[in-house]
mmCIF file of C-alpha atoms in Angstrom:
data_model
loop_
_atom_site.group_PDB
_atom_site.id
_atom_site.type_symbol
_atom_site.label_atom_id
_atom_site.label_comp_id
_atom_site.label_asym_id
_atom_site.label_seq_id
_atom_site.Cartn_x
_atom_site.Cartn_y
_atom_site.Cartn_z
ATOM 1 C CA UNK A 530 50.592 103.100 -37.018
ATOM 2 C CA UNK A 531 47.484 101.292 -38.217
ATOM 3 C CA UNK A 532 48.351 98.231 -40.268
ATOM 4 C CA UNK A 533 47.912 98.640 -44.000
ATOM 5 C CA UNK A 534 44.840 96.515 -44.876
ATOM 6 C CA UNK A 535 46.536 95.481 -48.098
ATOM 7 C CA UNK A 536 49.261 93.900 -46.003
ATOM 8 C CA UNK A 537 46.657 91.528 -44.602
ATOM 9 C CA UNK A 538 45.589 90.292 -48.043
ATOM 10 C CA UNK A 539 49.204 89.931 -49.020
ATOM 11 C CA UNK A 540 50.519 88.048 -45.991
ATOM 12 C CA UNK A 541 47.511 85.704 -46.012
ATOM 13 C CA UNK A 542 48.927 84.117 -49.156
ATOM 14 C CA UNK A 543 52.640 85.017 -49.158
ATOM 15 C CA UNK A 544 54.805 82.322 -47.662
ATOM 16 C CA UNK A 545 57.785 82.827 -45.380
ATOM 17 C CA UNK A 546 59.728 84.380 -48.246
ATOM 18 C CA UNK A 547 57.356 87.369 -48.463
ATOM 19 C CA UNK A 548 56.877 86.795 -52.183
ATOM 20 C CA UNK A 549 53.798 85.657 -54.073
ATOM 21 C CA UNK A 550 53.606 83.635 -57.274
ATOM 22 C CA UNK A 551 50.928 83.970 -59.975
ATOM 23 C CA UNK A 552 48.530 81.450 -58.431
ATOM 24 C CA UNK A 553 48.977 83.030 -54.978
ATOM 25 C CA UNK A 554 48.310 86.442 -56.525
ATOM 26 C CA UNK A 555 45.137 85.055 -58.089
ATOM 27 C CA UNK A 556 43.943 83.828 -54.681
ATOM 28 C CA UNK A 557 44.957 87.090 -53.027
ATOM 29 C CA UNK A 558 43.092 89.277 -55.544
ATOM 30 C CA UNK A 559 40.016 87.041 -55.426
ATOM 31 C CA UNK A 560 39.948 87.192 -51.611
ATOM 32 C CA UNK A 561 40.433 90.962 -51.586
ATOM 33 C CA UNK A 562 37.305 91.370 -53.726
ATOM 34 C CA UNK A 563 39.013 93.948 -55.943
ATOM 35 C CA UNK A 564 37.209 92.617 -59.028
ATOM 36 C CA UNK A 565 33.913 93.475 -57.302
ATOM 37 C CA UNK A 566 31.024 91.939 -59.187
ATOM 38 C CA UNK A 567 33.293 91.202 -62.163
ATOM 39 C CA UNK A 568 34.736 87.761 -62.857
ATOM 40 C CA UNK A 569 37.896 86.985 -60.856
ATOM 41 C CA UNK A 570 41.168 87.403 -62.758
ATOM 42 C CA UNK A 571 42.407 84.430 -64.763
ATOM 43 C CA UNK A 572 45.761 82.834 -63.976
ATOM 44 C CA UNK A 573 47.082 84.162 -67.288
ATOM 45 C CA UNK A 574 46.232 87.725 -66.315
ATOM 46 C CA UNK A 575 47.860 87.253 -62.901
ATOM 47 C CA UNK A 576 51.019 85.985 -64.570
ATOM 48 C CA UNK A 577 51.055 89.134 -66.696
ATOM 49 C CA UNK A 578 50.655 91.312 -63.594
ATOM 50 C CA UNK A 579 53.680 89.670 -62.005
ATOM 51 C CA UNK A 580 55.743 90.140 -65.163
ATOM 52 C CA UNK A 581 54.759 93.815 -65.343
ATOM 53 C CA UNK A 582 56.376 94.585 -62.002
ATOM 54 C CA UNK A 583 58.959 91.830 -61.813
ATOM 55 C CA UNK A 584 62.117 93.933 -61.896
ATOM 56 C CA UNK A 585 64.357 91.185 -60.560
ATOM 57 C CA UNK A 586 62.849 88.640 -63.027
ATOM 58 C CA UNK A 587 62.152 86.260 -60.153
ATOM 59 C CA UNK A 588 58.661 85.318 -61.367
ATOM 60 C CA UNK A 589 57.204 86.408 -58.010
ATOM 61 C CA UNK A 590 56.081 89.626 -56.347
ATOM 62 C CA UNK A 591 56.960 91.349 -53.053
ATOM 63 C CA UNK A 592 54.704 93.631 -51.020
ATOM 64 C CA UNK A 593 55.937 96.915 -52.572
ATOM 65 C CA UNK A 594 55.147 95.646 -56.072
ATOM 66 C CA UNK A 595 51.797 94.359 -54.827
ATOM 67 C CA UNK A 596 50.883 97.846 -53.575
ATOM 68 C CA UNK A 597 51.886 99.321 -56.917
ATOM 69 C CA UNK A 598 49.774 96.744 -58.737
ATOM 70 C CA UNK A 599 46.834 97.456 -56.456
ATOM 71 C CA UNK A 600 46.925 101.111 -57.374
ATOM 72 C CA UNK A 601 47.143 100.416 -61.113
ATOM 73 C CA UNK A 602 44.291 97.897 -60.900
ATOM 74 C CA UNK A 603 42.028 100.360 -59.129
ATOM 75 C CA UNK A 604 42.658 102.953 -61.819
ATOM 76 C CA UNK A 605 41.927 100.502 -64.636
ATOM 77 C CA UNK A 606 38.846 99.210 -62.843
ATOM 78 C CA UNK A 607 37.400 102.748 -62.535
ATOM 79 C CA UNK A 608 38.086 103.399 -66.197
ATOM 80 C CA UNK A 609 36.391 100.122 -67.149
ATOM 81 C CA UNK A 610 33.409 100.747 -64.864
ATOM 82 C CA UNK A 611 32.877 104.204 -66.337
ATOM 83 C CA UNK A 612 32.328 102.605 -69.760
ATOM 84 C CA UNK A 613 30.434 99.535 -68.527
ATOM 85 C CA UNK A 614 27.338 101.572 -67.673
ATOM 86 C CA UNK A 615 24.929 98.635 -67.773
ATOM 87 C CA UNK A 616 27.227 96.614 -65.453
ATOM 88 C CA UNK A 617 27.330 93.699 -67.901
ATOM 89 C CA UNK A 618 30.993 93.043 -67.096
ATOM 90 C CA UNK A 619 31.936 93.820 -70.699
ATOM 91 C CA UNK A 620 32.486 96.917 -72.837
ATOM 92 C CA UNK A 621 32.084 97.410 -76.575
ATOM 93 C CA UNK A 622 35.040 97.577 -78.961
ATOM 94 C CA UNK A 623 34.505 101.300 -79.435
ATOM 95 C CA UNK A 624 34.458 101.842 -75.664
ATOM 96 C CA UNK A 625 37.786 100.018 -75.300
ATOM 97 C CA UNK A 626 39.138 102.420 -77.895
ATOM 98 C CA UNK A 627 37.887 105.421 -75.894
ATOM 99 C CA UNK A 628 39.221 103.923 -72.652
ATOM 100 C CA UNK A 629 42.704 103.605 -74.163
ATOM 101 C CA UNK A 630 42.598 107.271 -75.181
ATOM 102 C CA UNK A 631 41.525 108.168 -71.624
ATOM 103 C CA UNK A 632 44.488 106.169 -70.351
ATOM 104 C CA UNK A 633 46.779 108.387 -72.433
ATOM 105 C CA UNK A 634 47.563 106.099 -75.369
ATOM 106 C CA UNK A 635 47.762 107.697 -78.781
ATOM 107 C CA UNK A 636 47.355 104.859 -81.280
ATOM 108 C CA UNK A 637 46.431 104.614 -84.953
ATOM 109 C CA UNK A 638 43.184 102.974 -86.117
ATOM 110 C CA UNK A 639 45.236 99.947 -87.294
ATOM 111 C CA UNK A 640 46.843 99.450 -83.891
ATOM 112 C CA UNK A 641 43.495 99.889 -82.149
ATOM 113 C CA UNK A 642 41.848 97.363 -84.472
ATOM 114 C CA UNK A 643 44.601 94.830 -83.791
ATOM 115 C CA UNK A 644 44.079 95.259 -80.041
ATOM 116 C CA UNK A 645 40.300 94.925 -80.390
ATOM 117 C CA UNK A 646 40.611 91.737 -82.475
ATOM 118 C CA UNK A 647 42.982 90.271 -79.893
ATOM 119 C CA UNK A 648 40.885 91.066 -76.792
ATOM 120 C CA UNK A 649 37.286 90.675 -77.999
ATOM 121 C CA UNK A 650 35.198 87.711 -76.960
ATOM 122 C CA UNK A 651 32.077 87.468 -79.138
ATOM 123 C CA UNK A 652 32.496 91.101 -80.136
ATOM 124 C CA UNK A 653 32.822 92.543 -76.602
ATOM 125 C CA UNK A 654 35.706 92.998 -74.160
ATOM 126 C CA UNK A 655 35.270 91.330 -70.743
ATOM 127 C CA UNK A 656 36.822 92.883 -67.607
ATOM 128 C CA UNK A 657 39.585 90.286 -67.281
ATOM 129 C CA UNK A 658 40.632 90.791 -70.927
ATOM 130 C CA UNK A 659 40.541 94.552 -70.439
ATOM 131 C CA UNK A 660 42.930 94.250 -67.514
ATOM 132 C CA UNK A 661 45.158 91.856 -69.470
ATOM 133 C CA UNK A 662 45.220 94.379 -72.315
ATOM 134 C CA UNK A 663 46.053 97.269 -69.942
ATOM 135 C CA UNK A 664 48.883 95.340 -68.283
ATOM 136 C CA UNK A 665 50.462 94.300 -71.585
ATOM 137 C CA UNK A 666 50.107 97.714 -73.153
ATOM 138 C CA UNK A 667 51.791 99.304 -70.144
ATOM 139 C CA UNK A 668 54.619 96.725 -70.103
ATOM 140 C CA UNK A 669 55.290 97.039 -73.820
ATOM 141 C CA UNK A 670 55.108 100.831 -73.769
ATOM 142 C CA UNK A 671 57.543 100.956 -70.800
ATOM 143 C CA UNK A 672 59.965 98.652 -72.567
ATOM 144 C CA UNK A 673 59.702 100.654 -75.777
ATOM 145 C CA UNK A 674 60.329 103.967 -74.019
ATOM 146 C CA UNK A 675 63.380 102.583 -72.221
ATOM 147 C CA UNK A 676 64.890 101.964 -75.665
ATOM 148 C CA UNK A 677 63.659 105.253 -77.150
ATOM 149 C CA UNK A 678 65.936 107.357 -74.974
ATOM 150 C CA UNK A 679 65.717 110.439 -77.225
ATOM 151 C CA UNK A 680 61.890 110.250 -77.208
ATOM 152 C CA UNK A 681 61.818 110.242 -81.005
ATOM 153 C CA UNK A 682 59.014 107.705 -81.227
ATOM 154 C CA UNK A 683 61.444 105.183 -82.746
ATOM 155 C CA UNK A 684 63.379 102.435 -81.041
ATOM 156 C CA UNK A 685 65.822 99.868 -82.296
ATOM 157 C CA UNK A 686 65.803 96.299 -80.998
ATOM 158 C CA UNK A 687 68.249 93.457 -81.322
ATOM 159 C CA UNK A 688 66.314 90.279 -82.273
ATOM 160 C CA UNK A 689 67.010 88.539 -78.973
ATOM 161 C CA UNK A 690 65.984 91.619 -76.987
ATOM 162 C CA UNK A 691 62.805 91.977 -79.081
ATOM 163 C CA UNK A 692 61.815 88.374 -78.368
ATOM 164 C CA UNK A 693 62.652 88.768 -74.677
ATOM 165 C CA UNK A 694 60.437 91.849 -74.373
ATOM 166 C CA UNK A 695 57.530 90.570 -76.422
ATOM 167 C CA UNK A 696 57.393 86.867 -75.510
ATOM 168 C CA UNK A 697 57.476 87.341 -71.750
ATOM 169 C CA UNK A 698 54.193 89.299 -71.634
ATOM 170 C CA UNK B 565 40.751 64.311 -108.315
ATOM 171 C CA UNK B 566 40.090 62.878 -104.852
ATOM 172 C CA UNK B 567 38.770 65.496 -102.458
ATOM 173 C CA UNK B 568 41.284 66.795 -99.947
ATOM 174 C CA UNK B 569 40.192 65.352 -96.559
ATOM 175 C CA UNK B 570 41.150 68.655 -94.908
ATOM 176 C CA UNK B 571 38.554 70.338 -97.071
ATOM 177 C CA UNK B 572 35.882 68.252 -95.348
ATOM 178 C CA UNK B 573 36.918 69.462 -91.871
ATOM 179 C CA UNK B 574 37.044 73.005 -93.120
ATOM 180 C CA UNK B 575 33.715 73.168 -94.956
ATOM 181 C CA UNK B 576 31.928 71.455 -92.063
ATOM 182 C CA UNK B 577 32.419 74.651 -90.030
ATOM 183 C CA UNK B 578 33.008 77.400 -92.636
ATOM 184 C CA UNK B 579 29.857 79.257 -93.540
ATOM 185 C CA UNK B 580 28.855 80.405 -97.021
ATOM 186 C CA UNK B 581 31.711 82.922 -97.013
ATOM 187 C CA UNK B 582 34.362 80.173 -96.958
ATOM 188 C CA UNK B 583 36.062 81.775 -93.947
ATOM 189 C CA UNK B 584 36.346 80.538 -90.389
ATOM 190 C CA UNK B 585 36.543 82.581 -87.190
ATOM 191 C CA UNK B 586 38.477 81.607 -84.038
ATOM 192 C CA UNK B 587 35.610 79.675 -82.436
ATOM 193 C CA UNK B 588 34.893 77.856 -85.718
ATOM 194 C CA UNK B 589 38.593 77.011 -85.990
ATOM 195 C CA UNK B 590 38.490 75.623 -82.454
ATOM 196 C CA UNK B 591 35.545 73.362 -83.397
ATOM 197 C CA UNK B 592 37.219 72.390 -86.648
ATOM 198 C CA UNK B 593 40.528 71.400 -85.005
ATOM 199 C CA UNK B 594 38.742 69.533 -82.205
ATOM 200 C CA UNK B 595 36.658 67.562 -84.726
ATOM 201 C CA UNK B 596 39.709 66.779 -86.857
ATOM 202 C CA UNK B 597 41.392 65.145 -83.873
ATOM 203 C CA UNK B 598 44.739 66.819 -84.655
ATOM 204 C CA UNK B 599 45.497 67.265 -80.948
ATOM 205 C CA UNK B 600 45.313 63.451 -80.588
ATOM 206 C CA UNK B 601 45.248 62.511 -76.932
ATOM 207 C CA UNK B 602 46.273 66.054 -75.952
ATOM 208 C CA UNK B 603 43.820 68.639 -74.645
ATOM 209 C CA UNK B 604 41.923 70.474 -77.400
ATOM 210 C CA UNK B 605 43.239 73.940 -78.259
ATOM 211 C CA UNK B 606 41.934 76.863 -76.211
ATOM 212 C CA UNK B 607 40.060 79.700 -77.889
ATOM 213 C CA UNK B 608 43.026 81.991 -77.142
ATOM 214 C CA UNK B 609 45.391 79.697 -79.015
ATOM 215 C CA UNK B 610 42.952 79.506 -81.957
ATOM 216 C CA UNK B 611 42.780 83.303 -82.081
ATOM 217 C CA UNK B 612 46.575 83.388 -82.241
ATOM 218 C CA UNK B 613 46.566 80.861 -85.099
ATOM 219 C CA UNK B 614 44.200 83.064 -87.088
ATOM 220 C CA UNK B 615 46.337 86.147 -86.450
ATOM 221 C CA UNK B 616 49.476 84.285 -87.542
ATOM 222 C CA UNK B 617 48.107 83.725 -91.044
ATOM 223 C CA UNK B 618 45.668 86.606 -91.322
ATOM 224 C CA UNK B 619 47.313 88.554 -94.143
ATOM 225 C CA UNK B 620 44.217 90.587 -94.953
ATOM 226 C CA UNK B 621 43.617 91.363 -91.240
ATOM 227 C CA UNK B 622 40.042 90.135 -91.533
ATOM 228 C CA UNK B 623 40.094 88.165 -88.268
ATOM 229 C CA UNK B 624 39.096 85.018 -90.150
ATOM 230 C CA UNK B 625 40.810 82.287 -92.169
ATOM 231 C CA UNK B 626 40.285 80.849 -95.655
ATOM 232 C CA UNK B 627 41.048 77.299 -96.808
ATOM 233 C CA UNK B 628 44.568 78.046 -98.116
ATOM 234 C CA UNK B 629 45.578 79.504 -94.726
ATOM 235 C CA UNK B 630 43.943 76.569 -92.981
ATOM 236 C CA UNK B 631 46.091 74.131 -94.986
ATOM 237 C CA UNK B 632 49.193 76.131 -94.103
ATOM 238 C CA UNK B 633 48.224 76.090 -90.426
ATOM 239 C CA UNK B 634 47.584 72.355 -90.553
ATOM 240 C CA UNK B 635 51.108 71.740 -91.819
ATOM 241 C CA UNK B 636 52.687 73.959 -89.150
ATOM 242 C CA UNK B 637 50.617 72.319 -86.404
ATOM 243 C CA UNK B 638 51.692 68.847 -87.465
ATOM 244 C CA UNK B 639 55.330 69.881 -87.335
ATOM 245 C CA UNK B 640 54.997 71.417 -83.861
ATOM 246 C CA UNK B 641 53.007 68.414 -82.631
ATOM 247 C CA UNK B 642 55.764 65.995 -83.734
ATOM 248 C CA UNK B 643 58.387 68.152 -82.042
ATOM 249 C CA UNK B 644 56.340 68.257 -78.841
ATOM 250 C CA UNK B 645 55.629 64.499 -78.918
ATOM 251 C CA UNK B 646 59.340 63.718 -79.336
ATOM 252 C CA UNK B 647 60.019 65.456 -75.980
ATOM 253 C CA UNK B 648 56.869 64.249 -74.207
ATOM 254 C CA UNK B 649 58.164 60.703 -73.980
ATOM 255 C CA UNK B 650 55.927 59.675 -71.077
ATOM 256 C CA UNK B 651 52.835 61.013 -72.936
ATOM 257 C CA UNK B 652 51.856 63.220 -69.975
ATOM 258 C CA UNK B 653 50.745 66.020 -72.303
ATOM 259 C CA UNK B 654 53.417 68.302 -70.854
ATOM 260 C CA UNK B 655 57.150 68.845 -71.284
ATOM 261 C CA UNK B 656 59.734 70.183 -68.869
ATOM 262 C CA UNK B 657 61.130 73.711 -69.094
ATOM 263 C CA UNK B 658 64.458 72.350 -70.301
ATOM 264 C CA UNK B 659 62.725 70.308 -72.983
ATOM 265 C CA UNK B 660 60.902 73.408 -74.254
ATOM 266 C CA UNK B 661 64.307 75.027 -74.511
ATOM 267 C CA UNK B 662 65.651 72.098 -76.550
ATOM 268 C CA UNK B 663 62.512 72.065 -78.720
ATOM 269 C CA UNK B 664 63.002 75.745 -79.598
ATOM 270 C CA UNK B 665 66.579 75.019 -80.651
ATOM 271 C CA UNK B 666 65.303 72.123 -82.806
ATOM 272 C CA UNK B 667 62.816 74.543 -84.383
ATOM 273 C CA UNK B 668 65.758 76.739 -85.418
ATOM 274 C CA UNK B 669 65.564 79.527 -82.831
ATOM 275 C CA UNK B 670 68.824 80.870 -81.511
ATOM 276 C CA UNK B 671 67.967 82.629 -78.244
ATOM 277 C CA UNK B 672 69.928 83.760 -75.193
ATOM 278 C CA UNK B 673 69.368 82.190 -71.750
ATOM 279 C CA UNK B 674 67.493 85.366 -70.690
ATOM 280 C CA UNK B 675 65.075 85.183 -73.618
ATOM 281 C CA UNK B 676 64.554 81.446 -73.023
ATOM 282 C CA UNK B 677 63.889 82.022 -69.317
ATOM 283 C CA UNK B 678 61.323 84.719 -70.123
ATOM 284 C CA UNK B 679 59.530 82.325 -72.463
ATOM 285 C CA UNK B 680 59.604 79.528 -69.897
ATOM 286 C CA UNK B 681 58.193 81.786 -67.160
ATOM 287 C CA UNK B 682 55.421 82.909 -69.512
ATOM 288 C CA UNK B 683 54.357 79.439 -70.704
ATOM 289 C CA UNK B 684 54.852 77.219 -67.639
ATOM 290 C CA UNK B 685 51.913 75.931 -65.671
ATOM 291 C CA UNK B 686 53.083 74.501 -62.334
ATOM 292 C CA UNK B 687 56.608 74.217 -63.684
ATOM 293 C CA UNK B 688 55.731 72.316 -66.868
ATOM 294 C CA UNK B 689 54.604 73.328 -70.379
ATOM 295 C CA UNK B 690 51.289 71.815 -71.536
ATOM 296 C CA UNK B 691 50.680 71.047 -75.241
ATOM 297 C CA UNK B 692 48.282 73.961 -75.783
ATOM 298 C CA UNK B 693 50.756 76.450 -74.260
ATOM 299 C CA UNK B 694 53.544 74.966 -76.359
ATOM 300 C CA UNK B 695 51.521 75.564 -79.518
ATOM 301 C CA UNK B 696 50.635 79.097 -78.354
ATOM 302 C CA UNK B 697 54.321 79.752 -77.754
ATOM 303 C CA UNK B 698 55.280 78.370 -81.193
ATOM 304 C CA UNK B 699 52.642 80.453 -82.988
ATOM 305 C CA UNK B 700 53.638 83.696 -81.228
ATOM 306 C CA UNK B 701 57.351 83.109 -81.660
ATOM 307 C CA UNK B 702 56.847 82.516 -85.380
ATOM 308 C CA UNK B 703 54.619 85.603 -85.771
ATOM 309 C CA UNK B 704 56.996 87.878 -83.881
ATOM 310 C CA UNK B 705 60.078 86.522 -85.670
ATOM 311 C CA UNK B 706 58.381 87.010 -89.081
ATOM 312 C CA UNK B 707 57.425 90.572 -88.192
ATOM 313 C CA UNK B 708 60.925 91.331 -86.918
ATOM 314 C CA UNK B 709 62.596 89.934 -90.050
ATOM 315 C CA UNK B 710 60.313 91.985 -92.323
ATOM 316 C CA UNK B 711 61.749 95.095 -90.640
ATOM 317 C CA UNK B 712 65.330 93.784 -90.549
ATOM 318 C CA UNK B 713 65.705 93.939 -94.327
ATOM 319 C CA UNK B 714 69.503 93.902 -94.227
ATOM 320 C CA UNK B 715 69.486 90.823 -91.934
ATOM 321 C CA UNK B 716 71.686 92.627 -89.432
ATOM 322 C CA UNK B 717 69.845 91.219 -86.426
ATOM 323 C CA UNK B 718 68.581 94.739 -85.582
ATOM 324 C CA UNK B 719 65.278 96.334 -86.482
ATOM 325 C CA UNK B 720 63.812 99.744 -85.802
ATOM 326 C CA UNK B 721 60.175 100.193 -84.892
ATOM 327 C CA UNK B 722 57.957 103.221 -84.708
ATOM 328 C CA UNK B 723 55.972 103.111 -81.421
ATOM 329 C CA UNK B 724 52.623 102.605 -83.153
ATOM 330 C CA UNK B 725 54.013 99.834 -85.344
ATOM 331 C CA UNK B 726 55.635 98.163 -82.328
ATOM 332 C CA UNK B 727 52.319 98.132 -80.454
ATOM 333 C CA UNK B 728 50.485 96.884 -83.529
ATOM 334 C CA UNK B 729 52.891 93.970 -83.958
ATOM 335 C CA UNK B 730 53.157 92.988 -80.315
ATOM 336 C CA UNK B 731 49.617 93.585 -79.029
ATOM 337 C CA UNK B 732 47.819 91.661 -81.765
ATOM 338 C CA UNK B 733 49.456 88.320 -80.890
#
C-alpha cells in the first residue's frame, strides 16, 4: 500500500508519542502548504483546531484526528476561495454570511452580525479568521446538538457545563 | 470641576462621534500605560473588551463604558500582579486557577482545565491572555445569568441565541 502523504507531514512533527500539540500542528500545516497563497494559520487557530477534535481532552492530536481536520480544512478553504474571487486573502462581511449559509448554518441576522463583528479586521474577514470562525462554529454547534437530544432547537446547560463548552474554544 | 484624566485619554483617540473602535481602544490603552510593564493589549483582546460593554451592539464604545472598562481592568491587573510575584508577565496554570477563585468563580476541575488549555502559551498564562480570559468569562457568565432568571444554575438556550452569545466573544 502506498504511504498516505499526509502521514509524512504528520510524522515529520509528531514526536515518539504520535501526538502533535498546537505549535507542532502550526508547523505541520505550514509545511504542508495547505493554506496555499494565504497567510499561515495563527497559533490561536491551531489551538482551536486541536480542541475541535480533542475527544480525550489531552490538548494534542493523533493521526486519525489530523486526517479528519485535513478534510474539514480543505472544504472550508474551497468555500473561502470561491468567495475570494480577487485572491486578496480576505472576503467581505456579506460573503462570510453567504459562506455560512453554504456551509449549512441557518442563523438570524443578529447572530450573523455578531459573528461578523467578531471576525472582521478593518471591515473584511481574512482567511485565518474565517477558519477560526468555522472551527468554533462547528465545535459550538456540535456541543449544542449533543445537549439538544430531541432536536427541538433548545438545549439546557448547567452553568459549569456552559463555561466548559464556551471557554475552551 | 477638575477634568477627569481618563477623559483626556479617551478624547485623544475618539473622533467627533465620541465613540472608539477596537483599534482606537488599543491605542488609547497603550497610551494610558495601564498595562504598566506588561505587553500592550492585542487587538483581539480590545475587540473583546468592546463586546463586553457594547450594550447597543454598535461595535464601538462611549466614555461611560470606557470608564467602566478602566475600573474592571484595574481590578484584573491587581489580581494578576498579586500572582505574578517575579514580574515575568506570566502566571502559572495553578495561579490562574487561584485567581479565578479570588474573582468569585466557582468552577469544576474540568472547566478550569479547559480554560487553562485555551489560555496557556508554553504552559504559562501571559497578561494579555489573562485579561482576555477575564473579559470572556465575565461576558459569558453575565449572559448565562440573564437567562437563569430563577438562579437555579441552569439556563435554556435557543440554538440561534446560543450561537449569538458564544460566537461574538
